[in-house]
Amino acid sequence: QVQLVDSGGGLVQAGGSLRLSCAASGLTFSGYAMGWFRQAPGKEREFVAAINWHGGDIYYADSVKGRFTISRDNAKKTVYLQMNSLKPEDTAVYYCAANGRYSSLTYYDTKYYPYWGHGTQVTVSS
């Protein structure tokens, strides 16, 4: 059974930092690209960042480029999202997900991510 357990969310002031983690089990972690998505109240789930299996191919949403960094440790079966210079508009539930068909055409699309974590709440106060 595939499990993705995301953690690390919390309440932080604008300008602060958080590091999210997502621990995977039940799948060959190095065989999957990993992504982070977020969903704010009343909004659709949106792409944040994605990384291929060896970390050499990474994408970011324009809204987080330069502030967020995605990384992975295949030995620990964990993917991370370092979030710096947080803004109130970053407030959302953040989800990690696994993508078995990663490419420049699929990294941003939720339909290519069959496995999802339960989400971790990030709240940025102004």
C-alpha positions as a Markdown table, in Angstrom:
| # | Residue | x | y | z |
|---|---|---|---|---|
| 1 | Gln | 0.0 | 0.0 | 0.0 |
| 2 | Val | 1.4 | 3.3 | -1.1 |
| 3 | Gln | 1.6 | 6.0 | 1.6 |
| 4 | Leu | 2.8 | 9.6 | 1.4 |
| 5 | Val | 3.0 | 11.3 | 4.7 |
| 6 | Asp | 3.5 | 15.1 | 4.5 |
| 7 | Ser | 4.5 | 17.2 | 7.4 |
| 8 | Gly | 6.2 | 20.4 | 8.5 |
| 9 | Gly | 3.4 | 22.9 | 8.1 |
| 10 | Gly | 2.5 | 25.5 | 10.7 |
| 11 | Leu | 1.8 | 29.1 | 11.4 |
| 12 | Val | 4.5 | 31.6 | 10.4 |
| 13 | Gln | 4.8 | 35.3 | 10.0 |
| 14 | Ala | 5.3 | 36.9 | 6.6 |
| 15 | Gly | 8.9 | 36.7 | 5.6 |
| 16 | Gly | 9.5 | 33.5 | 7.6 |
| 17 | Ser | 10.5 | 30.0 | 6.5 |
| 18 | Leu | 9.1 | 26.5 | 6.8 |
| 19 | Arg | 10.4 | 23.2 | 5.5 |
| 20 | Leu | 7.9 | 20.6 | 4.4 |
| 21 | Ser | 8.7 | 16.9 | 4.3 |
| 22 | Cys | 7.0 | 14.0 | 2.6 |
| 23 | Ala | 8.0 | 10.5 | 3.5 |
| 24 | Ala | 7.0 | 7.7 | 1.1 |
| 25 | Ser | 6.5 | 4.0 | 1.6 |
| 26 | Gly | 5.0 | 1.2 | -0.5 |
| 27 | Leu | 6.5 | 2.3 | -3.8 |
| 28 | Thr | 9.9 | 2.3 | -5.5 |
| 29 | Phe | 10.6 | 5.9 | -4.6 |
| 30 | Ser | 13.5 | 6.4 | -7.0 |
| 31 | Gly | 11.2 | 5.4 | -9.8 |
| 32 | Tyr | 8.9 | 8.4 | -9.3 |
| 33 | Ala | 9.1 | 12.0 | -9.8 |
| 34 | Met | 7.6 | 14.0 | -6.9 |
| 35 | Gly | 5.6 | 17.1 | -6.8 |
| 36 | Trp | 4.2 | 19.6 | -4.3 |
| 37 | Phe | 0.8 | 21.2 | -4.8 |
| 38 | Arg | -1.3 | 23.5 | -2.7 |
| 39 | Gln | -4.9 | 24.4 | -2.3 |
| 40 | Ala | -6.2 | 27.5 | -0.6 |
| 41 | Pro | -9.8 | 27.8 | 0.6 |
| 42 | Gly | -12.2 | 28.3 | -2.3 |
| 43 | Lys | -9.5 | 27.7 | -4.9 |
| 44 | Glu | -8.5 | 24.9 | -7.1 |
| 45 | Arg | -5.4 | 22.8 | -6.3 |
| 46 | Glu | -2.4 | 24.3 | -8.0 |
| 47 | Phe | 1.1 | 23.2 | -8.9 |
| 48 | Val | 4.0 | 24.5 | -6.7 |
| 49 | Ala | 7.1 | 22.5 | -7.6 |
| 50 | Ala | 8.2 | 19.1 | -9.0 |
| 51 | Ile | 11.4 | 17.1 | -9.2 |
| 52 | Asn | 12.4 | 14.1 | -11.3 |
| 53 | Trp | 13.7 | 10.9 | -9.9 |
| 54 | His | 17.4 | 12.0 | -9.6 |
| 55 | Gly | 16.8 | 15.7 | -9.0 |
| 56 | Gly | 18.2 | 16.9 | -12.2 |
| 57 | Asp | 15.0 | 18.2 | -13.7 |
| 58 | Ile | 13.0 | 20.6 | -11.5 |
| 59 | Tyr | 10.1 | 22.9 | -12.2 |
| 60 | Tyr | 8.5 | 25.7 | -10.1 |
| 61 | Ala | 5.4 | 27.8 | -10.3 |
| 62 | Asp | 6.2 | 31.4 | -11.2 |
| 63 | Ser | 4.7 | 32.5 | -7.9 |
| 64 | Val | 7.2 | 30.6 | -5.8 |
| 65 | Lys | 10.3 | 30.7 | -8.0 |
| 66 | Gly | 13.3 | 32.1 | -6.1 |
| 67 | Arg | 11.6 | 31.5 | -2.7 |
| 68 | Phe | 10.9 | 27.8 | -2.6 |
| 69 | Thr | 13.3 | 24.9 | -3.2 |
| 70 | Ile | 12.3 | 21.3 | -3.8 |
| 71 | Ser | 14.8 | 18.5 | -3.1 |
| 72 | Arg | 14.7 | 14.8 | -2.5 |
| 73 | Asp | 16.7 | 12.1 | -0.7 |
| 74 | Asn | 16.1 | 8.8 | -2.3 |
| 75 | Ala | 17.9 | 6.8 | 0.4 |
| 76 | Lys | 15.4 | 8.3 | 2.9 |
| 77 | Lys | 12.4 | 8.1 | 0.5 |
| 78 | Thr | 11.7 | 11.7 | 1.3 |
| 79 | Val | 11.0 | 14.8 | -0.7 |
| 80 | Tyr | 11.3 | 18.3 | 0.8 |
| 81 | Leu | 10.0 | 21.8 | 0.1 |
| 82 | Gln | 12.0 | 24.6 | 1.7 |
| 83 | Met | 9.9 | 27.7 | 1.7 |
| 84 | Asn | 11.5 | 31.0 | 2.4 |
| 85 | Ser | 10.2 | 34.6 | 2.3 |
| 86 | Leu | 6.7 | 33.4 | 2.9 |
| 87 | Lys | 3.8 | 35.6 | 2.0 |
| 88 | Pro | 0.2 | 35.6 | 3.2 |
| 89 | Glu | -0.9 | 34.4 | -0.3 |
| 90 | Asp | 1.2 | 31.2 | 0.3 |
| 91 | Thr | -1.4 | 30.2 | 2.9 |
| 92 | Ala | -2.9 | 26.8 | 1.8 |
| 93 | Val | -2.9 | 23.1 | 2.5 |
| 94 | Tyr | 0.2 | 21.7 | 0.9 |
| 95 | Tyr | 0.2 | 18.2 | -0.7 |
| 96 | Cys | 3.0 | 16.0 | -1.9 |
| 97 | Ala | 2.3 | 13.6 | -4.8 |
| 98 | Ala | 4.1 | 11.0 | -6.8 |
| 99 | Asn | 4.2 | 11.1 | -10.7 |
| 100 | Gly | 5.0 | 8.0 | -12.7 |
| 101 | Arg | 4.9 | 9.8 | -16.1 |
| 102 | Tyr | 7.1 | 12.8 | -15.5 |
| 103 | Ser | 7.9 | 15.1 | -18.4 |
| 104 | Ser | 7.8 | 18.7 | -19.4 |
| 105 | Leu | 4.1 | 18.1 | -20.4 |
| 106 | Thr | 3.0 | 16.4 | -17.2 |
| 107 | Tyr | 4.8 | 17.8 | -14.2 |
| 108 | Tyr | 2.1 | 20.4 | -13.5 |
| 109 | Asp | -1.0 | 18.3 | -14.1 |
| 110 | Thr | -2.6 | 16.6 | -11.1 |
| 111 | Lys | -4.0 | 13.8 | -13.3 |
| 112 | Tyr | -0.5 | 12.4 | -13.8 |
| 113 | Tyr | 0.0 | 12.0 | -10.0 |
| 114 | Pro | -1.8 | 8.8 | -8.8 |
| 115 | Tyr | -0.5 | 9.0 | -5.3 |
| 116 | Trp | -1.1 | 11.8 | -2.8 |
| 117 | Gly | -0.4 | 12.7 | 0.8 |
| 118 | His | -3.1 | 14.0 | 3.1 |
| 119 | Gly | -1.8 | 17.5 | 3.2 |
| 120 | Thr | -0.2 | 19.8 | 5.7 |
| 121 | Gln | -1.6 | 23.3 | 6.6 |
| 122 | Val | 0.7 | 26.3 | 6.0 |
| 123 | Thr | -0.6 | 29.6 | 7.4 |
| 124 | Val | 1.3 | 32.8 | 6.8 |
| 125 | Ser | 0.2 | 35.8 | 8.9 |
| 126 | Ser | 0.7 | 39.4 | 7.8 |
